[in-house]
Coordinates of C-alpha atoms and ligand atoms in Angstrom, one line a residue:
M511 CA 0.0 0.0 0.0
T512 CA 1.2 3.5 -0.8
Q513 CA 2.2 5.5 2.2
I514 CA 1.4 9.2 2.2
R515 CA 4.1 11.2 3.9
N516 CA 4.3 14.8 5.0
D517 CA 7.6 14.7 6.8
W518 CA 10.2 14.7 4.0
K519 CA 13.7 15.8 4.9
L520 CA 15.7 17.7 2.3
E521 CA 18.5 15.1 2.4
E522 CA 16.0 12.3 1.5
V523 CA 14.7 14.3 -1.4
E524 CA 18.2 15.0 -2.6
A525 CA 19.0 11.3 -2.3
L526 CA 16.1 10.6 -4.7
F527 CA 17.5 13.1 -7.2
A528 CA 20.9 11.5 -6.9
L529 CA 19.7 7.9 -7.8
P530 CA 20.9 6.5 -11.1
F531 CA 18.3 7.6 -13.7
N532 CA 16.9 4.1 -14.4
D533 CA 16.5 3.3 -10.7
L534 CA 14.7 6.6 -10.1
L535 CA 12.4 6.1 -13.1
F536 CA 11.7 2.5 -12.2
Q537 CA 10.7 3.5 -8.6
A538 CA 8.6 6.4 -9.8
H539 CA 6.8 4.3 -12.5
T540 CA 6.1 1.5 -10.0
I541 CA 4.4 4.0 -7.6
H542 CA 2.6 5.5 -10.6
R543 CA 1.2 2.1 -11.6
D544 CA 0.1 1.4 -8.0
N545 CA -2.0 4.5 -7.9
F546 CA -3.1 5.3 -11.4
D547 CA -3.9 3.9 -14.8
P548 CA -0.5 4.4 -16.4
N549 CA -2.1 5.0 -19.8
Q550 CA -4.5 7.7 -18.8
V551 CA -3.8 11.4 -19.0
Q552 CA -6.1 14.2 -17.8
V553 CA -6.4 17.2 -20.1
S554 CA -7.1 20.8 -18.9
S555 CA -7.5 23.9 -21.1
L556 CA -6.4 27.4 -20.1
L557 CA -7.8 30.8 -20.8
N558 CA -6.3 34.1 -19.7
I559 CA -9.4 36.1 -18.7
K560 CA -7.5 39.2 -17.8
T561 CA -4.2 40.0 -19.5
G562 CA -1.1 42.1 -18.5
A563 CA -0.5 45.1 -16.2
C564 CA 0.1 42.9 -13.2
P565 CA 1.7 44.8 -10.3
E566 CA 3.8 41.8 -9.3
D567 CA 7.5 41.5 -10.5
C568 CA 7.7 37.7 -11.2
S569 CA 10.9 37.6 -13.3
Y570 CA 9.6 35.0 -15.6
C571 CA 6.2 36.5 -16.5
S572 CA 5.1 38.2 -19.7
Q573 CA 2.3 39.9 -17.8
S574 CA 4.2 41.9 -15.1
S575 CA 4.0 45.6 -15.5
K576 CA 7.6 45.9 -14.5
Y577 CA 9.0 44.6 -17.8
D578 CA 8.5 45.6 -21.3
T579 CA 7.4 42.4 -23.0
G580 CA 5.3 44.0 -25.7
L581 CA 2.1 42.4 -24.4
E582 CA -1.1 44.5 -24.8
R583 CA -3.0 44.8 -21.6
E584 CA -6.7 43.8 -21.7
K585 CA -9.6 44.2 -19.3
L586 CA -11.4 41.3 -17.7
M587 CA -13.1 39.4 -20.5
E588 CA -16.8 39.4 -21.0
I589 CA -18.6 36.3 -19.8
D590 CA -20.1 35.3 -23.2
L591 CA -16.7 35.1 -24.8
V592 CA -15.3 33.1 -21.9
L593 CA -18.1 30.6 -22.1
E594 CA -17.7 30.4 -25.9
Q595 CA -14.0 29.5 -25.4
A596 CA -14.9 27.0 -22.7
K597 CA -17.4 25.3 -25.0
E598 CA -14.7 25.1 -27.7
A599 CA -12.3 23.5 -25.2
K600 CA -14.9 21.0 -24.2
D601 CA -15.7 20.1 -27.8
K602 CA -12.0 19.4 -28.3
G603 CA -11.9 17.0 -25.3
A604 CA -10.8 19.1 -22.3
T605 CA -12.3 18.0 -19.0
R606 CA -11.2 21.0 -17.0
F607 CA -11.2 24.7 -17.8
C608 CA -8.7 26.9 -16.0
M609 CA -9.2 30.6 -16.1
G610 CA -6.2 32.8 -15.2
A611 CA -6.0 36.5 -14.3
A612 CA -3.0 38.8 -14.1
W613 CA -3.8 40.0 -10.6
R614 CA -1.8 40.2 -7.4
N615 CA -5.1 39.4 -5.8
P616 CA -8.7 39.8 -6.8
T617 CA -10.9 42.6 -5.4
D618 CA -14.2 41.4 -4.1
K619 CA -15.8 43.3 -7.0
S620 CA -13.7 41.5 -9.6
L621 CA -14.4 38.2 -7.8
D622 CA -18.1 38.8 -8.3
K623 CA -17.5 38.9 -12.0
V624 CA -15.5 35.7 -12.1
I625 CA -18.2 33.7 -10.2
P626 CA -20.7 33.5 -13.0
M627 CA -17.9 32.4 -15.3
I628 CA -17.2 29.5 -12.9
Q629 CA -20.9 28.6 -12.7
G630 CA -21.3 28.8 -16.5
V631 CA -18.3 26.5 -17.1
K632 CA -19.5 24.1 -14.4
A633 CA -23.0 24.0 -16.0
M634 CA -21.3 22.7 -19.2
G635 CA -20.1 19.7 -17.3
M636 CA -16.5 20.6 -17.1
E637 CA -14.4 20.8 -13.9
T638 CA -13.5 24.4 -13.1
C639 CA -10.2 25.9 -12.0
V640 CA -9.1 29.5 -11.5
T641 CA -5.8 31.2 -10.8
L642 CA -6.4 34.8 -9.6
G643 CA -3.4 35.4 -7.2
M644 CA -3.6 35.7 -3.4
L645 CA -6.9 35.1 -1.7
T646 CA -8.3 36.0 1.7
Q647 CA -10.0 33.2 3.7
E648 CA -13.3 34.8 3.0
Q649 CA -12.7 34.9 -0.7
A650 CA -11.8 31.2 -0.7
F651 CA -15.1 30.4 1.0
T652 CA -16.9 32.5 -1.6
L653 CA -15.3 30.5 -4.4
K654 CA -16.2 27.2 -2.7
E655 CA -19.8 28.4 -2.5
A656 CA -19.7 29.2 -6.1
G657 CA -18.8 25.6 -6.8
L658 CA -15.2 26.0 -7.8
D659 CA -13.3 22.7 -8.1
Y660 CA -9.6 23.7 -8.2
Y661 CA -7.6 26.7 -7.3
N662 CA -4.1 27.1 -9.0
H663 CA -1.5 28.9 -7.0
N664 CA 2.1 27.8 -7.6
L665 CA 5.0 27.9 -5.2
D666 CA 7.0 28.4 -8.4
T667 CA 10.5 27.8 -6.8
S668 CA 12.1 27.0 -3.5
E669 CA 11.8 29.2 -0.4
E670 CA 15.6 29.8 -0.6
N671 CA 15.4 31.0 -4.3
Y672 CA 12.1 32.9 -4.0
G673 CA 13.7 36.3 -3.5
N674 CA 15.7 35.9 -6.7
V675 CA 12.6 35.5 -8.7
I676 CA 9.9 37.6 -7.0
T677 CA 10.3 40.5 -4.6
T678 CA 6.7 41.8 -4.4
R679 CA 5.4 39.0 -2.2
T680 CA 6.9 36.2 0.0
F681 CA 6.9 32.5 -0.1
Q682 CA 4.9 32.6 3.1
D683 CA 2.2 34.7 1.3
R684 CA 1.9 31.8 -1.2
L685 CA 1.6 29.2 1.6
D686 CA -1.1 31.4 3.4
T687 CA -3.2 31.4 0.3
L688 CA -2.8 27.6 -0.1
E689 CA -4.0 27.2 3.5
S690 CA -7.1 29.3 2.9
V691 CA -7.9 27.3 -0.2
Q692 CA -7.5 24.0 1.7
N693 CA -9.5 25.3 4.6
A694 CA -12.3 26.1 2.2
D695 CA -12.1 22.5 0.9
I696 CA -11.3 23.5 -2.7
N697 CA -8.8 21.2 -4.5
V698 CA -5.3 22.7 -4.6
C699 CA -3.3 22.8 -7.8
S700 CA 0.2 23.9 -6.9
G701 CA 3.6 23.3 -8.5
G702 CA 6.4 25.3 -10.0
I703 CA 8.7 26.3 -12.8
L704 CA 12.1 24.8 -13.8
G705 CA 14.6 27.0 -15.6
L706 CA 14.6 29.9 -13.2
G707 CA 18.4 29.6 -12.6
E708 CA 17.6 27.3 -9.6
K709 CA 20.0 24.5 -8.5
Q710 CA 18.9 20.9 -8.0
T711 CA 18.7 21.5 -4.2
D712 CA 16.1 24.2 -5.0
R713 CA 14.0 21.7 -6.9
A714 CA 14.3 19.3 -4.0
S715 CA 13.3 22.0 -1.6
M716 CA 10.3 23.2 -3.7
L717 CA 9.0 19.6 -3.9
R718 CA 9.6 19.2 -0.2
S719 CA 7.4 22.3 0.5
L720 CA 4.6 20.9 -1.7
A721 CA 4.8 17.4 -0.2
N722 CA 5.0 18.5 3.4
L723 CA 1.8 20.6 3.1
E724 CA -0.8 19.2 5.5
Q725 CA -2.6 17.8 2.5
H726 CA -0.7 17.1 -0.8
P727 CA -1.9 19.3 -3.6
D728 CA -4.4 17.4 -5.7
S729 CA -2.7 18.6 -8.8
V730 CA 1.0 19.5 -9.3
P731 CA 1.9 21.4 -12.4
L732 CA 5.6 21.3 -13.4
N733 CA 6.4 24.0 -15.9
L734 CA 9.5 24.4 -18.1
L735 CA 10.1 28.1 -18.3
V736 CA 8.8 29.7 -21.5
P737 CA 11.5 32.4 -21.9
I738 CA 9.8 35.8 -22.5
P739 CA 11.8 38.5 -24.2
G740 CA 12.0 41.6 -22.0
T741 CA 11.9 39.7 -18.7
P742 CA 15.0 39.3 -16.5
F743 CA 14.9 35.5 -17.1
E744 CA 14.8 35.7 -20.9
K745 CA 18.3 34.1 -21.3
V746 CA 18.6 31.8 -18.4
E747 CA 20.1 28.3 -19.2
P748 CA 17.2 25.8 -19.3
P749 CA 17.5 22.5 -17.3
T750 CA 18.6 19.5 -19.2
E751 CA 15.9 17.0 -20.3
S752 CA 17.1 14.4 -17.7
E753 CA 16.9 17.0 -15.0
F754 CA 13.3 17.8 -15.9
I755 CA 12.3 14.2 -16.1
R756 CA 14.0 13.5 -12.7
T757 CA 11.9 16.3 -11.1
I758 CA 8.7 14.7 -12.4
A759 CA 9.8 11.3 -11.1
V760 CA 10.7 12.7 -7.6
A761 CA 7.3 14.5 -7.5
R762 CA 5.6 11.3 -8.3
I763 CA 7.4 9.4 -5.6
M764 CA 6.8 12.1 -2.9
M765 CA 3.1 12.8 -3.8
P766 CA 2.0 9.3 -5.0
K767 CA -1.7 10.2 -5.3
S768 CA -1.4 13.7 -6.8
V769 CA -2.0 14.3 -10.5
V770 CA 1.3 15.6 -11.9
R771 CA 0.9 17.9 -14.9
L772 CA 3.5 18.2 -17.6
S773 CA 2.7 21.9 -18.0
A774 CA 4.3 24.9 -19.9
G775 CA 7.2 24.2 -22.2
R776 CA 5.9 21.3 -24.3
T777 CA 6.4 23.1 -27.6
E778 CA 10.1 22.7 -26.9
M779 CA 9.8 19.0 -26.1
G780 CA 9.9 16.1 -28.6
E781 CA 7.8 13.0 -28.5
A782 CA 10.4 10.9 -26.6
M783 CA 10.9 13.6 -24.0
Q784 CA 7.1 13.8 -23.3
A785 CA 6.8 10.0 -23.4
M786 CA 9.6 9.8 -20.7
C787 CA 7.7 12.4 -18.6
F788 CA 4.5 10.2 -18.8
F789 CA 6.6 7.2 -17.8
A790 CA 8.1 9.0 -14.9
G791 CA 4.7 9.8 -13.5
A792 CA 3.2 12.8 -15.3
N793 CA -0.5 12.2 -16.0
S794 CA -2.0 15.5 -17.1
I795 CA -1.3 18.2 -19.6
F796 CA -2.5 21.6 -20.7
Y797 CA -4.3 21.0 -23.9
G798 CA -5.2 23.6 -26.6
E799 CA -3.1 26.0 -28.8
Q800 CA -2.6 28.6 -26.1
L801 CA -1.3 28.6 -22.5
L802 CA -2.0 32.0 -21.0
T803 CA 0.0 34.3 -23.3
T804 CA 2.2 31.8 -25.1
D805 CA 1.9 28.9 -27.5
N806 CA 1.1 25.3 -26.7
P807 CA 1.3 22.3 -29.1
D808 CA -1.8 22.2 -31.4
T809 CA -4.5 19.7 -30.4
N810 CA -4.0 17.5 -33.5
T811 CA -0.3 17.0 -32.6
D812 CA -1.3 16.1 -29.0
Q813 CA -4.0 13.6 -30.3
E814 CA -1.3 12.0 -32.5
L815 CA 1.0 11.8 -29.6
F816 CA -1.7 10.1 -27.5
T817 CA -2.4 7.6 -30.3
K818 CA 1.3 6.8 -30.8
L819 CA 1.7 6.2 -27.0
G820 CA -1.6 4.4 -26.5
I821 CA -2.8 7.1 -24.0
N822 CA -6.5 7.6 -23.2
Q823 CA -7.9 10.9 -22.0
A824 CA -9.4 10.8 -18.5
Q825 CA -13.1 11.7 -18.1
A826 CA -14.2 14.5 -15.9
S827 CA -14.9 13.3 -12.3
S828 CA -18.2 14.4 -10.9
H829 CA -17.8 17.0 -8.2
Ligands
SAM1289 N1 -1.4 36.0 -11.2 C1 -1.6 34.7 -10.7 C2 -0.5 34.1 -9.9 O1 0.7 34.4 -10.2 O2 -0.7 33.2 -9.1 C3 -2.2 33.7 -11.7 C4 -1.6 33.7 -13.1 S1 0.1 33.2 -13.2 C5 0.5 33.6 -14.8 C6 0.1 31.5 -13.1 C7 1.4 30.7 -13.1 O3 1.9 30.6 -14.5 C8 2.6 31.2 -12.4 O4 2.5 30.9 -11.0 C9 3.7 30.5 -13.0 O5 4.0 29.3 -12.4 C10 3.2 30.2 -14.4 N2 4.0 30.9 -15.4 C11 3.9 32.3 -15.7 N3 4.7 32.6 -16.7 C12 5.4 31.5 -17.1 C13 6.4 31.3 -18.0 N4 6.9 32.2 -18.8 N5 6.9 30.0 -18.1 C14 6.3 29.0 -17.4 N6 5.4 29.2 -16.4 C15 4.9 30.4 -16.3
DTB1290 C1 0.6 26.5 -14.4 O1 1.3 26.0 -13.6 N1 1.0 26.8 -15.6 C2 0.0 27.6 -16.4 C3 -1.2 27.6 -15.3 N2 -0.6 27.0 -14.2 C4 -1.9 28.8 -15.0 C5 0.4 28.8 -16.9 C6 1.6 28.7 -17.8 C7 1.9 30.0 -18.4 C8 3.0 30.0 -19.4 C9 3.3 31.3 -20.0 C10 2.2 32.0 -20.6 O2 1.5 31.5 -21.5 O3 2.1 33.2 -20.4
SF4_1291 FE1 1.3 38.7 -12.1 FE2 0.9 36.0 -11.9 FE3 2.5 37.0 -13.8 FE4 3.3 37.1 -11.3 S1 2.9 35.3 -12.5 S2 3.5 38.8 -12.8 S3 1.4 37.5 -10.2 S4 0.4 37.3 -13.6

């Protein structure tokens, strides 16, 4: 039986990273098989409902107002357009629709506008997810009442590396929001980005923070940085393929029942790389031509990949 742990020590996580690649992958894949159908992948589609002019200074992001990335700012989208996009995503096979906003935090007034979007998407029979920045406890309860299934809020990097990436909020702020979301009994989606100039120990530390949460995140997105011209991290050396795959494998071992999402960065990954990520324990992707502001593989390419690998798409679970 799989044991769920919340007491990982950094040395233990580093020891997993240090295993020979085949031993690490074998261990991760065995745990994956014990807990999931190894040939099933969940697909989520993303929509940026409010673009740009974000007051935060996240050094990787196209939407921060601190950097000139050439992105046009846009107001919060009208609900009809959002639901049209959700319908399109559903028709293409997505089971979850995730709406993102370039906010530090939502105001209560803006939250009131997002709620009918959540309800509209849910009424279509899709799972709902939003990522709106920091939340108060009260706002988390409001979202729960609205029927929200998942809240995405990434730790992004290790506590130790956090100040090199973002200075307008703290790692603790992120943990506080995750706590409010879990208190409200909303499923947590939280992960991070690789390629922020972090060391392997930072990756171990980030996964440790996720796995040592009182409850493991239900979903763990692992993003490969999409380099954005104009941001401080535009030219950072990316991790190697094996480093990225190792991180997925370690996440799978530490959080055996969480859905691990192979997230941003897939346009730069070939078939074999993605196949290795699925073997290592990834069982979800972002699906659809756009992430938030950058490109994602087109759906035909992803369908072909699934066919070649014999992968089935998971159905939406009833919430
Ligand atoms: N503003 C909210 C927040 O930061 O929580 C929600 C939207 S924000 C864009 C959602 C997540 O997208 C970030 O936490 C980060 O992990 C990811 N992200 C943003 N830009 C990225 C990039 N260039 N490459 C990879 N992941 C990125
Ligand atoms: C997550 O972990 N990755 C998604 C989603 N959660 C919101 C966002 C990826 C953004 C990639 C860069 C962009 O398109 O702007
Ligand atoms: Fe704003 Fe989120 Fe981008 Fe940070 S990651 S600048 S909070 S939109």
